[in-house]
Coordinates of C-alpha atoms in Angstrom, one line a residue:
Chain A
M16 CA 4.2 -34.9 7.8
K17 CA 5.2 -36.9 4.7
K18 CA 8.7 -37.9 3.9
G19 CA 8.8 -35.2 1.1
D20 CA 8.2 -32.6 3.7
W21 CA 11.1 -33.6 5.7
I22 CA 13.3 -33.8 2.6
W23 CA 12.3 -30.3 1.7
L24 CA 12.8 -29.0 5.1
A25 CA 16.3 -30.5 5.3
A26 CA 17.2 -29.3 1.7
V27 CA 16.2 -25.7 2.6
L28 CA 18.0 -25.6 5.9
G29 CA 21.0 -27.2 4.3
A30 CA 21.1 -24.8 1.4
A31 CA 20.7 -21.9 3.9
A32 CA 23.6 -23.2 6.0
V33 CA 25.8 -23.6 2.9
L34 CA 25.1 -20.2 1.6
F35 CA 25.6 -18.6 4.9
A36 CA 29.0 -20.2 5.3
I37 CA 30.0 -19.1 1.7
Y38 CA 28.9 -15.5 2.5
M39 CA 30.9 -15.7 5.8
A40 CA 33.9 -16.9 4.1
Y41 CA 33.6 -14.5 1.2
Q42 CA 33.0 -11.5 3.6
G43 CA 35.9 -12.5 5.9
R44 CA 38.2 -12.5 2.9
G45 CA 39.2 -9.0 1.6
S46 CA 35.9 -7.1 1.5
A47 CA 36.5 -5.7 4.9
A48 CA 35.7 -2.1 5.3
V49 CA 38.5 0.6 5.6
A50 CA 38.8 4.1 6.7
V51 CA 40.3 6.3 4.0
V52 CA 41.8 9.4 5.4
T53 CA 42.4 12.5 3.1
V54 CA 44.0 15.7 3.8
D55 CA 43.4 18.6 1.4
G56 CA 42.3 16.2 -1.2
E57 CA 45.4 14.0 -1.0
E58 CA 45.3 10.5 0.5
F59 CA 46.9 10.4 3.9
G60 CA 46.3 6.7 4.6
V61 CA 44.1 3.8 4.5
Y62 CA 43.3 2.0 7.8
P63 CA 41.3 -1.4 8.1
L64 CA 38.4 -1.1 10.6
D65 CA 38.9 -4.6 12.0
Q66 CA 42.3 -3.5 13.6
D67 CA 42.2 -1.1 16.5
A68 CA 44.4 1.8 15.9
Q69 CA 45.3 5.4 17.0
I70 CA 46.1 7.7 14.1
W71 CA 47.5 11.2 14.3
I72 CA 46.8 13.1 11.3
N73 CA 49.4 15.8 10.6
G74 CA 49.3 16.5 14.3
T75 CA 46.1 18.2 14.1
N76 CA 43.5 15.5 14.3
E77 CA 43.4 12.3 16.2
L78 CA 41.4 9.4 14.8
V79 CA 40.8 6.1 16.8
I80 CA 39.6 3.0 15.2
R81 CA 38.0 0.6 17.8
G82 CA 35.3 -1.9 17.7
H83 CA 35.0 -1.6 13.8
E84 CA 34.1 2.1 14.1
A85 CA 36.3 5.1 13.2
D86 CA 35.8 8.0 15.6
M87 CA 37.6 11.4 15.5
V88 CA 38.6 12.0 19.3
S89 CA 40.4 15.2 19.1
A90 CA 41.1 18.1 16.9
D91 CA 43.0 21.4 17.4
C92 CA 40.2 23.4 15.6
P93 CA 37.9 25.6 17.7
D94 CA 34.5 24.2 16.5
Q95 CA 35.2 20.6 17.3
V96 CA 32.5 19.6 14.7
C97 CA 34.4 16.5 13.7
V98 CA 34.9 15.4 17.2
N99 CA 31.2 15.6 17.9
Q100 CA 30.3 13.6 14.9
K101 CA 29.2 10.0 15.5
P102 CA 31.6 7.2 15.0
A103 CA 31.6 6.1 11.2
S104 CA 31.4 2.3 10.3
R105 CA 29.2 1.9 7.2
N106 CA 30.1 2.2 3.6
G107 CA 29.9 5.8 2.5
E108 CA 29.9 7.4 6.0
T109 CA 32.3 10.4 6.5
I110 CA 33.8 12.4 9.1
V111 CA 34.9 15.8 8.0
C112 CA 37.1 18.4 9.7
L113 CA 36.9 21.4 7.5
P114 CA 39.4 23.8 9.3
N115 CA 42.1 21.2 8.7
K116 CA 40.7 19.8 5.5
V117 CA 40.6 16.3 6.9
V118 CA 38.1 13.8 5.4
V119 CA 37.6 10.3 6.7
E120 CA 35.6 8.1 4.6
I121 CA 34.6 4.6 5.1
R122 CA 34.7 2.4 2.1
G123 CA 33.5 -1.2 1.6
G124 CA 31.9 -3.3 4.1
Q125 CA 28.2 -3.1 5.1
E126 CA 25.9 -1.3 2.7
A127 CA 24.0 1.3 4.5
E128 CA 21.1 1.7 2.0
V129 CA 20.2 -1.9 1.2
D130 CA 17.9 -2.2 4.2
Q131 CA 15.3 0.2 3.0
V132 CA 15.1 -1.4 -0.5
A133 CA 14.8 -5.1 0.3
N134 CA 11.6 -5.3 2.3
Chain B
M228 CA -13.6 -8.2 -10.3
G229 CA -14.5 -8.6 -14.0
E230 CA -11.2 -10.2 -14.7
V231 CA -11.8 -12.8 -12.0
Q232 CA -15.2 -13.8 -13.2
E233 CA -14.1 -14.3 -16.9
R234 CA -11.9 -17.1 -15.9
R235 CA -13.1 -20.5 -16.8
P236 CA -12.3 -22.8 -13.9
E237 CA -10.7 -25.9 -15.1
P238 CA -12.1 -29.2 -13.7
E239 CA -9.8 -30.2 -10.8
E240 CA -7.4 -32.8 -11.8
G241 CA -5.6 -35.4 -9.7
Q242 CA -7.6 -34.8 -6.5
G243 CA -5.8 -37.0 -4.1
Q244 CA -8.5 -37.7 -1.4
G245 CA -12.1 -38.3 -1.9
R246 CA -14.3 -35.4 -1.1
G247 CA -17.1 -35.7 1.5
R248 CA -20.3 -35.1 -0.4
G249 CA -23.8 -34.7 1.0
Q250 CA -23.1 -31.5 3.0
E251 CA -25.9 -29.3 1.3
E252 CA -25.0 -26.3 3.2
A253 CA -21.4 -26.2 2.1
P254 CA -20.6 -23.8 -0.6
G255 CA -19.6 -25.4 -3.8
G256 CA -21.7 -28.6 -3.3
G257 CA -18.6 -31.0 -3.3
N258 CA -17.2 -30.2 -6.8
G259 CA -13.8 -28.8 -6.0
G260 CA -13.2 -27.1 -9.3
R261 CA -16.4 -25.2 -9.7
F262 CA -16.1 -21.5 -9.6
H263 CA -18.5 -19.9 -7.2
P264 CA -18.3 -16.1 -7.0
A265 CA -19.7 -16.0 -3.5
Y266 CA -17.2 -18.6 -2.2
F267 CA -14.3 -16.8 -4.1
G268 CA -15.4 -13.4 -2.8
M269 CA -15.4 -14.8 0.7
Y270 CA -12.0 -16.1 0.4
L271 CA -10.7 -12.9 -1.3
A272 CA -12.2 -10.8 1.6
L273 CA -10.5 -13.3 4.1
A274 CA -7.2 -12.8 2.3
L275 CA -7.5 -9.0 2.5
I276 CA -8.4 -9.0 6.1
L277 CA -5.3 -11.2 6.8
S278 CA -3.3 -8.9 4.7
Y279 CA -4.6 -6.0 7.1
V280 CA -4.0 -8.1 10.2
E281 CA -0.5 -8.7 9.1
T282 CA 0.2 -5.0 9.0
L283 CA -1.0 -4.8 12.6
I284 CA 1.3 -7.6 14.1
P285 CA 4.6 -6.3 15.1
F286 CA 6.3 -9.3 13.7
Y287 CA 9.7 -7.8 13.1
V288 CA 12.9 -9.7 13.7
G289 CA 15.3 -7.2 12.5
I290 CA 15.6 -8.4 9.0
P291 CA 13.6 -6.7 6.2
G292 CA 11.3 -9.1 4.2
V293 CA 10.7 -11.6 7.1
K294 CA 6.9 -11.6 7.5
L295 CA 4.4 -14.2 8.8
G296 CA 2.7 -14.4 5.4
L297 CA -0.8 -15.0 7.0
T298 CA -2.6 -14.7 3.7
N299 CA -0.7 -17.7 2.4
L300 CA -3.1 -19.6 4.7
V301 CA -6.1 -18.7 2.5
I302 CA -4.1 -19.4 -0.6
V303 CA -3.2 -22.8 0.5
L304 CA -6.7 -23.5 1.5
M305 CA -7.9 -22.3 -1.9
L306 CA -5.3 -24.4 -3.6
Y307 CA -6.6 -27.5 -1.9
D308 CA -10.2 -26.8 -2.2
R309 CA -10.5 -25.3 -5.5
G310 CA -7.4 -25.9 -7.5
A311 CA -4.5 -24.1 -8.7
S312 CA -6.0 -21.9 -11.2
Q313 CA -8.5 -20.3 -8.8
A314 CA -5.8 -20.0 -6.2
L315 CA -3.7 -18.1 -8.8
V316 CA -6.5 -15.8 -9.6
L317 CA -7.1 -15.3 -5.9
S318 CA -3.5 -14.6 -5.1
C319 CA -3.2 -12.0 -7.9
A320 CA -6.5 -10.3 -7.0
R321 CA -5.4 -10.1 -3.5
V322 CA -2.0 -8.7 -4.2
L323 CA -3.4 -6.0 -6.3
L324 CA -6.2 -5.0 -3.8
A325 CA -3.9 -5.2 -0.8
G326 CA -1.2 -3.4 -2.7
F327 CA -3.5 -0.4 -3.5
L328 CA -5.0 -0.5 0.0
F329 CA -2.0 -0.9 2.2
G330 CA 1.0 -0.6 0.1
N331 CA 2.3 1.0 -3.1
L332 CA 3.3 0.0 -6.5
S333 CA 6.6 -1.3 -5.6
S334 CA 5.3 -3.4 -2.9
I335 CA 2.7 -5.0 -5.5
L336 CA 5.8 -5.8 -7.7
Y337 CA 7.4 -7.6 -4.8
S338 CA 4.2 -9.4 -3.7
M339 CA 3.1 -10.3 -7.1
A340 CA 6.5 -12.0 -8.0
G341 CA 6.6 -13.8 -4.6
G342 CA 3.0 -14.8 -4.8
V343 CA 2.9 -16.1 -8.3
L344 CA 6.2 -18.0 -7.8
S345 CA 5.1 -19.6 -4.6
L346 CA 1.6 -20.5 -6.0
L347 CA 3.1 -22.2 -9.0
C348 CA 5.6 -24.0 -6.9
M349 CA 2.9 -25.0 -4.3
A350 CA 0.7 -26.3 -7.0
G351 CA 3.6 -28.3 -8.5
A352 CA 4.5 -29.7 -5.1
R353 CA 1.0 -30.6 -4.4
R354 CA 0.6 -32.4 -7.6
T355 CA 3.7 -34.6 -7.1
G356 CA 1.8 -36.1 -4.2
K357 CA 4.9 -36.3 -2.1
F358 CA 4.1 -33.5 0.2
S359 CA 1.4 -33.0 2.8
V360 CA -0.1 -29.6 3.7
Y361 CA 2.8 -28.8 5.8
G362 CA 5.4 -29.5 3.0
V363 CA 3.4 -27.5 0.3
S364 CA 3.1 -24.6 2.6
M365 CA 6.8 -24.6 3.4
V366 CA 7.5 -24.8 -0.4
G367 CA 5.2 -21.8 -0.7
G368 CA 6.9 -19.8 2.1
V369 CA 10.5 -20.4 0.7
T370 CA 9.6 -19.7 -2.9
H371 CA 7.7 -16.7 -1.9
N372 CA 10.8 -15.2 -0.3
I373 CA 13.0 -16.3 -3.3
G374 CA 10.6 -14.5 -5.7
Q375 CA 10.8 -11.3 -3.8
I376 CA 14.6 -11.4 -3.5
L377 CA 14.9 -11.9 -7.2
V378 CA 12.8 -8.8 -7.9
A379 CA 14.8 -6.9 -5.3
M380 CA 18.1 -7.9 -7.0
A381 CA 16.6 -6.8 -10.4
V382 CA 15.3 -3.5 -9.0
V383 CA 18.5 -2.6 -7.0
E384 CA 20.7 -4.2 -9.7
S385 CA 22.9 -5.6 -7.0
V386 CA 23.7 -9.2 -6.3
G387 CA 24.7 -8.1 -2.7
I388 CA 21.1 -8.6 -1.5
A389 CA 21.6 -12.2 -1.9
F390 CA 23.2 -12.0 1.5
Y391 CA 19.7 -12.1 2.8
L392 CA 19.0 -15.3 1.1
P393 CA 19.9 -17.7 3.9
V394 CA 17.9 -15.7 6.4
L395 CA 15.0 -15.6 4.1
L396 CA 15.2 -19.3 3.4
V397 CA 15.0 -20.2 7.0
S398 CA 12.2 -17.7 7.8
G399 CA 10.3 -19.0 4.8
V400 CA 10.5 -22.6 5.9
V401 CA 9.5 -21.6 9.5
T402 CA 6.6 -19.3 8.6
G403 CA 5.6 -21.9 5.9
A404 CA 5.4 -24.5 8.5
L405 CA 3.3 -22.5 10.8
I406 CA 0.9 -21.6 8.0
G407 CA 0.9 -25.3 7.1
V408 CA -0.2 -26.2 10.6
A409 CA -2.9 -23.6 10.6
A410 CA -4.1 -24.7 7.2
A411 CA -4.2 -28.4 8.3
E412 CA -6.2 -27.4 11.4
V413 CA -8.7 -25.2 9.4
R414 CA -9.2 -28.0 6.9
K415 CA -10.0 -30.5 9.6
R416 CA -12.8 -28.2 10.9
L417 CA -14.1 -26.9 7.6
P418 CA -16.9 -28.7 6.0
R419 CA -15.5 -30.3 2.7
A420 CA -16.5 -27.7 0.1

């Protein structure tokens, strides 16, 4: 290995480390994902995914935020479709309870569709 | 391959080390810059086979775009043995053929951007004389990934993909080093062509 090889190696690794640090700082500041809860088209509340919480929505549905995921754990409707849905954590994912007109949508945070395009 | 054969090979400039002559069986007969269709075809076939082999190796570390880049081995060898212009033609021909065989139009677009950018950078790096095969190959690996991510940013019209850049920089330098080691070993054992 010549000297130039080592310089290039160090420069690339350094650039990667700096970029990574910048992205980390940028991501930690403000662009965190939130769960937006709407009832009958009107906004009920916005809850950050990085804080664990238990939210009662009009006494009909119970939404739990835990481990950066939003999960509907109970509902008073008979079909329980929303309860059986997977926890939502990525941008654009939704949990819908039709009988109670409750929609939980994840906004911001990790893009779900980038993976397929970038390879 | 008409496009390939029309190219006038330029005489190789600035060849750093003396070429071993007097090996009659070696294709090319010691003149690094001469274009020999048979020799070129063999390298192209090798590059295509390596493209195929690469699709067989389950080298997936969870991040899209991280690949071994086996064909870069052939490109590096061609760059050293025949010069930049022939390596460029080889790279483009192999991208087109491999794209139609194993990929699709968009994969051709990505590979072409990565391939051309990395080849130009490798040729430049080699010309400075400050890099060995390892360094030249690492330059190629990194710039290949940079070229691809630039295309990805243009296609998706999002700068967010740049988030992959640090990972791709590191993976490019690692795979480039591996390919560089392989290229150096192959060059030791090949008769000077």
